[in-house]
């Protein structure tokens, strides 16, 4: 039992609520992680808040014109009607078309019609319902998004096997630790099945595989399937498209995994949350792909997912789905998204430039990063939480401590002009602690 859950149980002990809690109810807690730390930063670091996964410009969230213009014009049908359990058909088709455009190696027939869910988090949780329980192990990057442990371990009782994906085993390693990933997959394969989640661009490291690394990952999965194990690969593509270096593979790994082998089931969980700058709209999509996934398999999997949706949230938000339809068909969207991408890439480059100009910090070592919203430092001889608290209380800078060893900085939430000063303060403060 997580100590935070035990604390809550102790508070409720002897009360009617405490006596009535289910075993899941007893296991649940609210982590002192990203959301809690971000709430602190909202109060103490309103201007230099690098905690949360949203993109702002001059203090305002980015918003596409298709959304701001359409919001007041939605019809009654687009606003208040129930959406079908797996989403509005037209929206699902439009999202599938967009997937095929963004991932040219995808084959339309080999993948299901994306099902709409209320956010990527919900999609991940539904996949946990369908494919994981107390008997399963899920390979994930270490570090990974902190919500994975709440979803997979606390809710479903599965074991998370954290693997140091990001050059952790050798200080000279720059990118993915392919050997460590391969060793973990080979070991899990001995049980007859492997479950793994890939989140690229990654939260919290900000890393996405180069083309060569993507090839290596696909080879490992193929060889493992040929060796006889069943493999579930969940692609959490929350930050898809925010690739800042030329050598990064532009397609989701899902595109290749969906047609790789009969023993590989690939699942893409993605959505407009970050891709289209609509964090609070709460809509996302789940798409299945596997070589030899027949129409009847697609239908049955779709119905299983609908069971998970129906029994928990009933359906996804109707206006959000229609707004996404407008985003996808608005001729202004492509140019606006390109401009937002360039804005974020400018911030990324400013961070890369700072880090390159200040090598060999005695206490902070940046993990490899090339994409997404974040970058993270490994802290050596320094507690990341102490650094976070000092930055927050003495300098009004909001960052996230992930355990004692990692400090995450959301550069996507900072204006480019703030970056040199904020990173300068982070380096100086860490140096003094
Ligand atoms: C890796 C990862 N997956 C999923 C999500 C959540 O996405 P959504 O807001 O659509 O639930 C986030 C958001 O922070 C994330 O970082």
Tab-separated table of C-alpha atoms and ligand atoms in Angstrom:
chain	number	residue	atom	x	y	z
A	1	UNK	CA	0.000	0.000	0.000
A	2	UNK	CA	1.342	3.427	-0.927
A	3	UNK	CA	2.110	5.453	2.239
A	4	UNK	CA	-0.100	8.292	0.961
A	5	UNK	CA	-3.040	5.855	0.687
A	6	UNK	CA	-2.287	4.574	4.200
A	7	UNK	CA	-2.299	8.165	5.500
A	8	UNK	CA	-5.760	8.777	4.002
A	9	UNK	CA	-7.005	5.425	5.330
A	10	UNK	CA	-5.737	6.354	8.796
A	11	UNK	CA	-7.679	9.635	8.643
A	12	UNK	CA	-10.827	7.786	7.608
A	13	UNK	CA	-10.300	4.885	10.075
A	14	UNK	CA	-13.241	4.529	12.419
A	15	UNK	CA	-15.494	6.608	10.170
A	16	UNK	CA	-18.309	5.255	8.050
A	17	UNK	CA	-16.405	6.136	4.847
A	18	UNK	CA	-13.310	4.285	6.039
A	19	UNK	CA	-15.350	1.165	6.863
A	20	UNK	CA	-17.139	1.186	3.516
A	21	UNK	CA	-14.102	1.644	1.204
A	22	UNK	CA	-13.480	-1.054	-1.410
A	23	UNK	CA	-10.009	-2.544	-1.853
A	24	UNK	CA	-9.459	-0.122	-4.793
A	25	UNK	CA	-10.816	2.704	-2.666
A	26	UNK	CA	-8.284	1.780	0.026
A	27	UNK	CA	-5.415	1.750	-2.506
A	28	UNK	CA	-6.239	5.132	-4.120
A	29	UNK	CA	-4.511	8.377	-3.155
A	30	UNK	CA	-3.608	11.687	-4.761
A	31	UNK	CA	0.111	11.706	-5.535
A	32	UNK	CA	2.349	14.527	-4.360
A	33	UNK	CA	3.524	14.639	-7.929
A	34	UNK	CA	3.068	16.883	-10.924
A	35	UNK	CA	-0.422	18.229	-10.220
A	36	UNK	CA	0.245	19.009	-6.546
A	37	UNK	CA	3.603	20.653	-7.316
A	38	UNK	CA	2.067	22.561	-10.190
A	39	UNK	CA	-0.668	23.914	-7.905
A	40	UNK	CA	2.046	25.256	-5.588
A	41	UNK	CA	3.787	26.896	-8.564
A	42	UNK	CA	0.542	28.601	-9.666
A	43	UNK	CA	0.624	30.493	-6.365
A	44	UNK	CA	4.355	31.122	-5.966
A	45	UNK	CA	5.636	31.220	-9.562
A	46	UNK	CA	2.920	32.844	-11.676
A	47	UNK	CA	5.407	34.274	-14.208
A	48	UNK	CA	8.129	31.611	-14.290
A	49	UNK	CA	5.967	28.501	-14.140
A	50	UNK	CA	7.758	25.623	-15.900
A	51	UNK	CA	5.701	22.898	-14.254
A	52	UNK	CA	2.779	21.976	-16.443
A	53	UNK	CA	2.267	20.457	-19.864
A	54	UNK	CA	0.557	23.394	-21.537
A	55	UNK	CA	1.946	25.961	-23.977
A	56	UNK	CA	1.529	29.649	-23.219
A	57	UNK	CA	2.569	32.823	-25.027
A	58	UNK	CA	2.724	36.122	-23.149
A	59	UNK	CA	0.821	34.542	-20.287
A	60	UNK	CA	-2.071	33.244	-22.419
A	61	UNK	CA	-2.647	29.644	-23.549
A	62	UNK	CA	-2.141	29.019	-27.282
A	63	UNK	CA	-5.465	28.465	-29.074
A	64	UNK	CA	-6.222	27.657	-32.707
A	65	UNK	CA	-8.614	29.996	-34.552
A	66	UNK	CA	-10.838	27.077	-35.502
A	67	UNK	CA	-11.571	26.537	-31.799
A	68	UNK	CA	-11.977	30.141	-30.690
A	69	UNK	CA	-14.193	30.999	-33.676
A	70	UNK	CA	-16.353	27.873	-33.562
A	71	UNK	CA	-16.920	27.750	-29.803
A	72	UNK	CA	-19.836	30.239	-29.724
A	73	UNK	CA	-21.344	28.941	-32.980
A	74	UNK	CA	-21.838	25.264	-32.093
A	75	UNK	CA	-25.369	24.068	-32.786
A	76	UNK	CA	-27.586	22.393	-30.216
A	77	UNK	CA	-26.796	19.008	-31.748
A	78	UNK	CA	-23.073	19.718	-31.559
A	79	UNK	CA	-23.336	20.850	-27.965
A	80	UNK	CA	-25.793	18.976	-25.815
A	81	UNK	CA	-26.651	15.677	-27.490
A	82	UNK	CA	-25.142	12.434	-26.217
A	83	UNK	CA	-22.272	11.250	-28.381
A	84	UNK	CA	-22.287	7.550	-29.332
A	85	UNK	CA	-20.286	5.400	-26.877
A	86	UNK	CA	-17.231	5.143	-29.174
A	87	UNK	CA	-17.597	8.679	-30.511
A	88	UNK	CA	-19.233	10.612	-33.352
A	89	UNK	CA	-18.686	8.562	-36.532
A	90	UNK	CA	-17.745	11.587	-38.651
A	91	UNK	CA	-15.141	12.694	-36.101
A	92	UNK	CA	-13.669	9.192	-35.806
A	93	UNK	CA	-13.336	8.989	-39.594
A	94	UNK	CA	-11.744	12.434	-39.775
A	95	UNK	CA	-9.240	11.487	-37.053
A	96	UNK	CA	-8.425	8.258	-38.913
A	97	UNK	CA	-7.803	10.245	-42.115
A	98	UNK	CA	-5.519	12.558	-40.189
A	99	UNK	CA	-3.614	9.539	-38.774
A	100	UNK	CA	-3.080	8.198	-42.292
A	101	UNK	CA	-1.766	11.586	-43.449
A	102	UNK	CA	0.553	12.001	-40.460
A	103	UNK	CA	1.811	8.399	-40.697
A	104	UNK	CA	2.133	7.479	-44.378
A	105	UNK	CA	3.225	3.914	-43.623
A	106	UNK	CA	-0.107	3.146	-41.908
A	107	UNK	CA	-2.523	0.960	-43.867
A	108	UNK	CA	-6.159	2.020	-43.554
A	109	UNK	CA	-7.459	-1.574	-43.496
A	110	UNK	CA	-5.119	-2.858	-40.812
A	111	UNK	CA	-6.254	-0.474	-38.095
A	112	UNK	CA	-9.543	0.066	-36.338
A	113	UNK	CA	-11.632	3.189	-36.602
A	114	UNK	CA	-10.287	5.323	-33.728
A	115	UNK	CA	-12.671	5.343	-30.755
A	116	UNK	CA	-13.212	8.662	-28.992
A	117	UNK	CA	-12.457	8.738	-25.258
A	118	UNK	CA	-12.427	11.627	-22.789
A	119	UNK	CA	-8.673	12.354	-22.984
A	120	UNK	CA	-5.506	10.321	-23.395
A	121	UNK	CA	-5.481	9.501	-19.678
A	122	UNK	CA	-8.868	7.812	-20.069
A	123	UNK	CA	-7.637	5.906	-23.142
A	124	UNK	CA	-4.635	4.615	-21.181
A	125	UNK	CA	-6.847	3.625	-18.278
A	126	UNK	CA	-9.245	1.729	-20.586
A	127	UNK	CA	-6.300	-0.162	-22.094
A	128	UNK	CA	-5.166	-0.997	-18.563
A	129	UNK	CA	-8.696	-2.358	-17.914
A	130	UNK	CA	-8.570	-4.505	-21.028
A	131	UNK	CA	-5.014	-5.820	-20.930
A	132	UNK	CA	-3.527	-5.650	-17.432
A	133	UNK	CA	-4.246	-7.038	-13.988
A	134	UNK	CA	-2.425	-8.338	-10.892
A	135	UNK	CA	-0.749	-11.034	-12.976
A	136	UNK	CA	0.800	-8.668	-15.530
A	137	UNK	CA	4.000	-6.703	-15.811
A	138	UNK	CA	4.287	-3.587	-17.963
A	139	UNK	CA	7.647	-2.338	-19.181
A	140	UNK	CA	7.888	1.423	-19.055
A	141	UNK	CA	10.647	3.973	-19.293
A	142	UNK	CA	12.262	5.041	-16.033
A	143	UNK	CA	11.504	7.875	-15.509
A	144	UNK	CA	7.982	7.880	-16.976
A	145	UNK	CA	4.828	9.985	-16.648
A	146	UNK	CA	3.928	9.698	-12.943
A	147	UNK	CA	0.281	8.888	-13.673
A	148	UNK	CA	1.280	5.477	-15.088
A	149	UNK	CA	1.845	4.082	-11.614
A	150	UNK	CA	-1.565	5.296	-10.421
A	151	UNK	CA	-3.320	3.884	-13.502
A	152	UNK	CA	-1.485	0.597	-13.978
A	153	UNK	CA	-0.314	-0.285	-10.469
A	154	UNK	CA	-2.848	1.191	-8.059
A	155	UNK	CA	-5.995	0.757	-10.157
A	156	UNK	CA	-5.152	-2.497	-11.924
A	157	UNK	CA	-2.621	-4.069	-9.558
A	158	UNK	CA	-0.108	-4.612	-12.380
A	159	UNK	CA	3.639	-4.455	-11.841
A	160	UNK	CA	5.559	-1.657	-13.554
A	161	UNK	CA	9.020	-2.622	-14.695
A	162	UNK	CA	10.900	0.652	-15.106
A	163	UNK	CA	13.797	0.445	-17.530
A	164	UNK	CA	16.355	3.257	-17.828
A	165	UNK	CA	15.486	4.074	-21.450
A	166	UNK	CA	17.427	7.314	-21.675
A	167	UNK	CA	21.137	6.730	-21.701
A	168	UNK	CA	21.216	5.905	-18.013
A	169	UNK	CA	23.595	2.972	-17.916
A	170	UNK	CA	26.537	4.889	-19.327
A	171	UNK	CA	27.226	8.542	-18.725
A	172	UNK	CA	28.371	8.910	-22.342
A	173	UNK	CA	25.146	7.458	-23.790
A	174	UNK	CA	23.262	10.169	-25.627
A	175	UNK	CA	20.013	8.604	-26.693
A	176	UNK	CA	17.995	5.473	-26.046
A	177	UNK	CA	19.594	2.645	-24.117
A	178	UNK	CA	18.615	0.029	-26.675
A	179	UNK	CA	20.567	-2.712	-24.863
A	180	UNK	CA	18.632	-2.151	-21.610
A	181	UNK	CA	15.263	-2.071	-23.409
A	182	UNK	CA	16.114	-5.211	-25.369
A	183	UNK	CA	17.275	-7.089	-22.249
A	184	UNK	CA	14.019	-6.253	-20.410
A	185	UNK	CA	11.880	-7.345	-23.367
A	186	UNK	CA	13.827	-10.603	-23.759
A	187	UNK	CA	13.438	-11.393	-20.104
A	188	UNK	CA	9.673	-10.684	-20.097
A	189	UNK	CA	9.320	-12.778	-23.257
A	190	UNK	CA	10.274	-15.840	-21.219
A	191	UNK	CA	6.845	-15.606	-19.541
A	192	UNK	CA	5.166	-15.983	-22.960
A	193	UNK	CA	3.967	-12.388	-23.260
A	194	UNK	CA	5.406	-8.900	-23.144
A	195	UNK	CA	3.539	-5.683	-22.379
A	196	UNK	CA	5.320	-2.387	-22.989
A	197	UNK	CA	4.346	1.273	-23.206
A	198	UNK	CA	6.273	3.676	-25.437
A	199	UNK	CA	5.733	7.371	-24.829
A	200	UNK	CA	7.618	9.387	-27.459
A	201	UNK	CA	8.176	12.334	-27.296
A	202	UNK	CA	8.607	11.367	-23.685
A	203	UNK	CA	7.338	12.965	-20.539
A	204	UNK	CA	9.501	13.762	-18.551
A	205	UNK	CA	12.733	13.368	-20.557
A	206	UNK	CA	11.628	15.095	-23.786
A	207	UNK	CA	13.222	12.372	-25.909
A	208	UNK	CA	11.963	10.693	-29.099
A	209	UNK	CA	13.851	7.965	-30.984
A	210	UNK	CA	16.058	8.801	-33.933
A	211	UNK	CA	15.294	6.881	-37.119
A	212	UNK	CA	18.069	4.385	-36.323
A	213	UNK	CA	16.727	3.889	-32.787
A	214	UNK	CA	13.171	3.441	-34.077
A	215	UNK	CA	14.497	0.741	-36.449
A	216	UNK	CA	16.255	-0.956	-33.547
A	217	UNK	CA	13.080	-0.948	-31.401
A	218	UNK	CA	11.017	-2.389	-34.246
A	219	UNK	CA	13.674	-5.103	-34.815
A	220	UNK	CA	13.599	-6.088	-31.134
A	221	UNK	CA	9.805	-6.379	-31.173
A	222	UNK	CA	9.872	-8.388	-34.418
A	223	UNK	CA	12.518	-10.797	-33.118
A	224	UNK	CA	10.620	-11.250	-29.853
A	225	UNK	CA	7.419	-12.057	-31.748
A	226	UNK	CA	9.309	-14.467	-34.006
A	227	UNK	CA	10.632	-16.097	-30.850
A	228	UNK	CA	7.028	-16.958	-29.934
A	229	UNK	CA	5.935	-14.358	-27.353
A	230	UNK	CA	2.776	-12.254	-27.692
A	231	UNK	CA	3.536	-8.552	-27.454
A	232	UNK	CA	1.286	-5.679	-26.498
A	233	UNK	CA	2.771	-2.297	-27.404
A	234	UNK	CA	0.884	0.758	-26.187
A	235	UNK	CA	2.015	3.959	-27.924
A	236	UNK	CA	1.170	6.959	-25.765
A	237	UNK	CA	1.568	9.566	-28.495
A	238	UNK	CA	0.445	12.540	-26.399
A	239	UNK	CA	3.193	14.826	-27.762
A	240	UNK	CA	3.172	13.508	-31.333
A	241	UNK	CA	4.517	15.925	-33.929
A	242	UNK	CA	6.678	18.065	-31.633
A	243	UNK	CA	9.953	16.733	-33.095
A	244	UNK	CA	12.712	19.348	-33.178
A	245	UNK	CA	15.669	17.518	-34.751
A	246	UNK	CA	16.002	16.224	-38.306
A	247	UNK	CA	17.139	12.723	-37.353
A	248	UNK	CA	13.942	11.918	-35.417
A	249	UNK	CA	11.512	9.533	-36.995
A	250	UNK	CA	8.439	11.631	-37.971
A	251	UNK	CA	5.981	8.744	-37.748
A	252	UNK	CA	4.613	7.069	-34.663
A	253	UNK	CA	6.108	3.638	-33.973
A	254	UNK	CA	2.491	2.476	-34.149
A	255	UNK	CA	2.605	2.770	-37.956
A	256	UNK	CA	5.235	0.057	-38.217
A	257	UNK	CA	4.092	-2.075	-35.297
A	258	UNK	CA	0.537	-2.272	-36.599
A	259	UNK	CA	1.685	-4.395	-39.541
A	260	UNK	CA	4.743	-6.059	-38.034
A	261	UNK	CA	3.661	-9.520	-36.931
A	262	UNK	CA	0.552	-11.513	-35.990
A	263	UNK	CA	1.836	-11.755	-32.425
A	264	UNK	CA	2.128	-7.987	-32.004
A	265	UNK	CA	-0.913	-5.988	-30.912
A	266	UNK	CA	-0.199	-2.272	-31.244
A	267	UNK	CA	-2.408	0.382	-29.663
A	268	UNK	CA	-2.161	4.068	-30.443
A	269	UNK	CA	-3.529	6.451	-27.850
A	270	UNK	CA	-3.360	9.990	-29.101
A	271	UNK	CA	-5.434	13.099	-29.401
A	272	UNK	CA	-5.683	16.799	-29.875
A	273	UNK	CA	-4.796	17.584	-26.224
A	274	UNK	CA	-1.248	18.689	-27.100
A	275	UNK	CA	-1.283	18.230	-30.888
A	276	UNK	CA	-4.018	20.845	-31.298
A	277	UNK	CA	-3.512	22.863	-28.101
A	278	UNK	CA	-6.813	21.913	-26.404
A	279	UNK	CA	-5.702	20.552	-23.026
A	280	UNK	CA	-9.037	21.038	-21.294
A	281	UNK	CA	-11.370	19.855	-24.070
A	282	UNK	CA	-10.964	16.250	-22.916
A	283	UNK	CA	-11.136	14.183	-26.046
A	284	UNK	CA	-8.664	11.634	-27.419
A	285	UNK	CA	-8.634	8.470	-29.527
A	286	UNK	CA	-7.742	4.785	-29.184
A	287	UNK	CA	-6.764	2.842	-32.310
A	288	UNK	CA	-5.811	-0.848	-32.533
A	289	UNK	CA	-3.551	-2.351	-35.193
A	290	UNK	CA	-2.115	-5.820	-35.755
A	291	UNK	CA	-1.044	-7.867	-38.757
A	292	UNK	CA	-4.004	-10.105	-39.533
A	293	UNK	CA	-6.468	-8.138	-37.402
A	294	UNK	CA	-9.615	-9.339	-39.150
A	295	UNK	CA	-12.816	-7.306	-39.374
A	296	UNK	CA	-14.423	-9.520	-36.721
A	297	UNK	CA	-11.437	-8.985	-34.389
A	298	UNK	CA	-11.673	-5.235	-34.931
A	299	UNK	CA	-15.368	-5.325	-34.142
A	300	UNK	CA	-14.903	-7.433	-31.001
A	301	UNK	CA	-12.047	-5.279	-29.683
A	302	UNK	CA	-14.123	-2.164	-30.382
A	303	UNK	CA	-17.007	-3.613	-28.362
A	304	UNK	CA	-14.685	-4.512	-25.466
A	305	UNK	CA	-13.496	-0.905	-25.434
A	306	UNK	CA	-17.085	0.327	-25.593
A	307	UNK	CA	-17.798	-1.811	-22.516
A	308	UNK	CA	-14.958	-0.055	-20.683
A	309	UNK	CA	-16.237	3.367	-21.780
A	310	UNK	CA	-19.906	2.646	-21.094
A	311	UNK	CA	-19.211	1.304	-17.613
A	312	UNK	CA	-17.086	4.268	-16.519
A	313	UNK	CA	-17.652	7.581	-18.313
A	314	UNK	CA	-20.511	6.577	-20.648
A	315	UNK	CA	-19.159	8.561	-23.610
A	316	UNK	CA	-16.782	11.371	-24.507
A	317	UNK	CA	-17.696	15.063	-24.594
A	318	UNK	CA	-19.863	15.954	-27.632
A	319	UNK	CA	-18.845	19.613	-28.228
A	320	UNK	CA	-15.164	18.676	-27.939
A	321	UNK	CA	-15.579	16.130	-30.730
A	322	UNK	CA	-17.329	18.595	-33.052
A	323	UNK	CA	-14.714	21.241	-32.318
A	324	UNK	CA	-11.993	18.802	-33.363
A	325	UNK	CA	-13.871	18.181	-36.592
A	326	UNK	CA	-13.705	21.919	-37.231
A	327	UNK	CA	-9.986	22.022	-36.425
A	328	UNK	CA	-9.330	19.185	-38.872
A	329	UNK	CA	-11.248	20.846	-41.707
A	330	UNK	CA	-10.217	24.485	-41.137
A	331	UNK	CA	-7.790	25.737	-43.797
A	332	UNK	CA	-6.051	27.963	-41.207
A	333	UNK	CA	-5.095	25.068	-38.943
A	334	UNK	CA	-1.934	23.874	-40.727
A	335	UNK	CA	-0.268	27.296	-40.769
A	336	UNK	CA	-1.236	28.066	-37.170
A	337	UNK	CA	0.046	24.705	-35.964
A	338	UNK	CA	3.296	25.292	-37.849
A	339	UNK	CA	3.646	28.696	-36.149
A	340	UNK	CA	3.022	27.167	-32.714
A	341	UNK	CA	5.508	24.396	-33.498
A	342	UNK	CA	8.132	26.991	-34.435
A	343	UNK	CA	7.435	28.890	-31.216
A	344	UNK	CA	8.039	25.745	-29.154
A	345	UNK	CA	11.061	24.764	-31.249
A	346	UNK	CA	12.530	28.239	-30.570
A	347	UNK	CA	12.184	27.573	-26.838
A	348	UNK	CA	13.746	24.129	-27.275
A	349	UNK	CA	16.692	25.615	-29.144
A	350	UNK	CA	17.195	28.258	-26.464
A	351	UNK	CA	17.403	25.483	-23.834
A	352	UNK	CA	19.782	23.404	-25.983
A	353	UNK	CA	21.965	26.498	-26.494
A	354	UNK	CA	22.061	27.221	-22.749
A	355	UNK	CA	22.926	23.630	-21.898
A	356	UNK	CA	25.665	23.517	-24.561
A	357	UNK	CA	27.158	26.781	-23.286
A	358	UNK	CA	27.215	25.489	-19.691
A	359	UNK	CA	28.577	21.940	-19.883
A	360	UNK	CA	29.710	19.820	-16.948
A	361	UNK	CA	27.596	21.272	-14.163
A	362	UNK	CA	28.765	19.431	-11.035
A	363	UNK	CA	25.245	18.623	-9.830
A	364	UNK	CA	22.897	18.768	-12.823
A	365	UNK	CA	23.176	16.601	-15.883
A	366	UNK	CA	20.570	17.028	-18.625
A	367	UNK	CA	18.992	13.814	-19.903
A	368	UNK	CA	18.944	13.531	-23.697
A	369	UNK	CA	16.113	15.650	-25.134
A	370	UNK	CA	15.043	16.495	-28.669
A	371	UNK	CA	11.232	16.845	-28.698
A	372	UNK	CA	8.002	17.531	-26.827
A	373	UNK	CA	7.331	19.924	-23.957
A	374	UNK	CA	9.966	19.014	-21.374
A	375	UNK	CA	13.552	18.319	-20.512
A	376	UNK	CA	14.839	16.852	-17.261
A	377	UNK	CA	18.001	17.006	-15.221
A	378	UNK	CA	19.476	14.132	-13.273
A	379	UNK	CA	20.530	15.557	-9.909
A	380	UNK	CA	23.835	14.356	-8.472
A	381	UNK	CA	24.655	14.979	-4.794
A	382	UNK	CA	21.547	17.127	-4.546
A	383	UNK	CA	17.922	16.375	-3.683
A	384	UNK	CA	15.676	17.497	-6.560
A	385	UNK	CA	12.893	18.329	-4.098
A	386	UNK	CA	15.204	20.655	-2.123
A	387	UNK	CA	16.220	22.333	-5.395
A	388	UNK	CA	12.570	22.668	-6.459
A	389	UNK	CA	11.548	24.206	-3.136
A	390	UNK	CA	14.464	26.655	-3.214
A	391	UNK	CA	13.728	27.703	-6.799
A	392	UNK	CA	10.070	28.169	-5.931
A	393	UNK	CA	10.420	29.998	-2.633
A	394	UNK	CA	13.523	32.085	-3.273
A	395	UNK	CA	13.276	32.752	-7.019
A	396	UNK	CA	9.598	32.278	-7.967
A	397	UNK	CA	10.509	29.549	-10.477
A	398	UNK	CA	8.167	26.543	-10.746
A	399	UNK	CA	9.697	23.172	-11.677
A	400	UNK	CA	8.802	19.566	-10.899
A	401	UNK	CA	10.823	17.185	-8.708
A	402	UNK	CA	10.329	13.572	-9.696
A	403	UNK	CA	11.643	11.787	-6.629
A	404	UNK	CA	15.000	12.886	-5.239
A	405	UNK	CA	16.915	12.349	-8.475
A	406	UNK	CA	15.134	14.215	-11.289
A	407	UNK	CA	14.091	17.817	-11.874
A	408	UNK	CA	11.720	18.378	-14.822
A	409	UNK	CA	11.465	21.724	-16.574
A	410	UNK	CA	8.558	22.378	-18.970
A	411	UNK	CA	10.257	24.718	-21.432
A	412	UNK	CA	7.087	24.715	-23.568
A	413	UNK	CA	5.370	26.761	-20.874
A	414	UNK	CA	8.080	29.478	-20.837
A	415	UNK	CA	8.539	32.368	-23.230
A	416	UNK	CA	11.835	32.136	-25.136
A	417	UNK	CA	13.134	35.392	-23.623
A	418	UNK	CA	12.803	33.923	-20.090
A	419	UNK	CA	14.834	30.803	-20.773
A	420	UNK	CA	18.453	31.958	-20.331
A	421	UNK	CA	17.601	33.741	-17.072
A	422	UNK	CA	15.540	30.878	-15.623
A	423	UNK	CA	18.079	28.214	-16.549
A	424	UNK	CA	20.875	30.450	-15.252
A	425	UNK	CA	19.100	30.631	-11.885
A	426	UNK	CA	18.517	26.863	-11.863
A	427	UNK	CA	22.223	26.201	-12.486
A	428	UNK	CA	23.376	28.770	-9.947
A	429	UNK	CA	20.967	27.616	-7.243
A	430	UNK	CA	21.861	23.938	-7.769
A	431	UNK	CA	25.550	24.830	-7.626
A	432	UNK	CA	25.109	26.472	-4.208
A	433	UNK	CA	23.021	23.713	-2.586
B	1	LIG	C1	2.749	11.107	-21.377
B	1	LIG	C2	1.392	11.682	-21.213
B	1	LIG	N1	0.327	10.932	-21.543
B	1	LIG	C3	-0.916	11.406	-21.394
B	1	LIG	C4	-1.154	12.674	-20.908
B	1	LIG	C5	-2.556	13.148	-20.654
B	1	LIG	O1	-3.243	13.531	-21.757
B	1	LIG	P1	-4.763	13.994	-21.606
B	1	LIG	O2	-4.737	15.358	-21.017
B	1	LIG	O3	-5.301	13.947	-23.001
B	1	LIG	O4	-5.455	13.020	-20.708
B	1	LIG	C6	-0.075	13.487	-20.566
B	1	LIG	C7	-0.344	14.837	-20.045
B	1	LIG	O5	0.313	15.423	-19.272
B	1	LIG	C8	1.222	12.978	-20.717
B	1	LIG	O6	2.288	13.703	-20.360
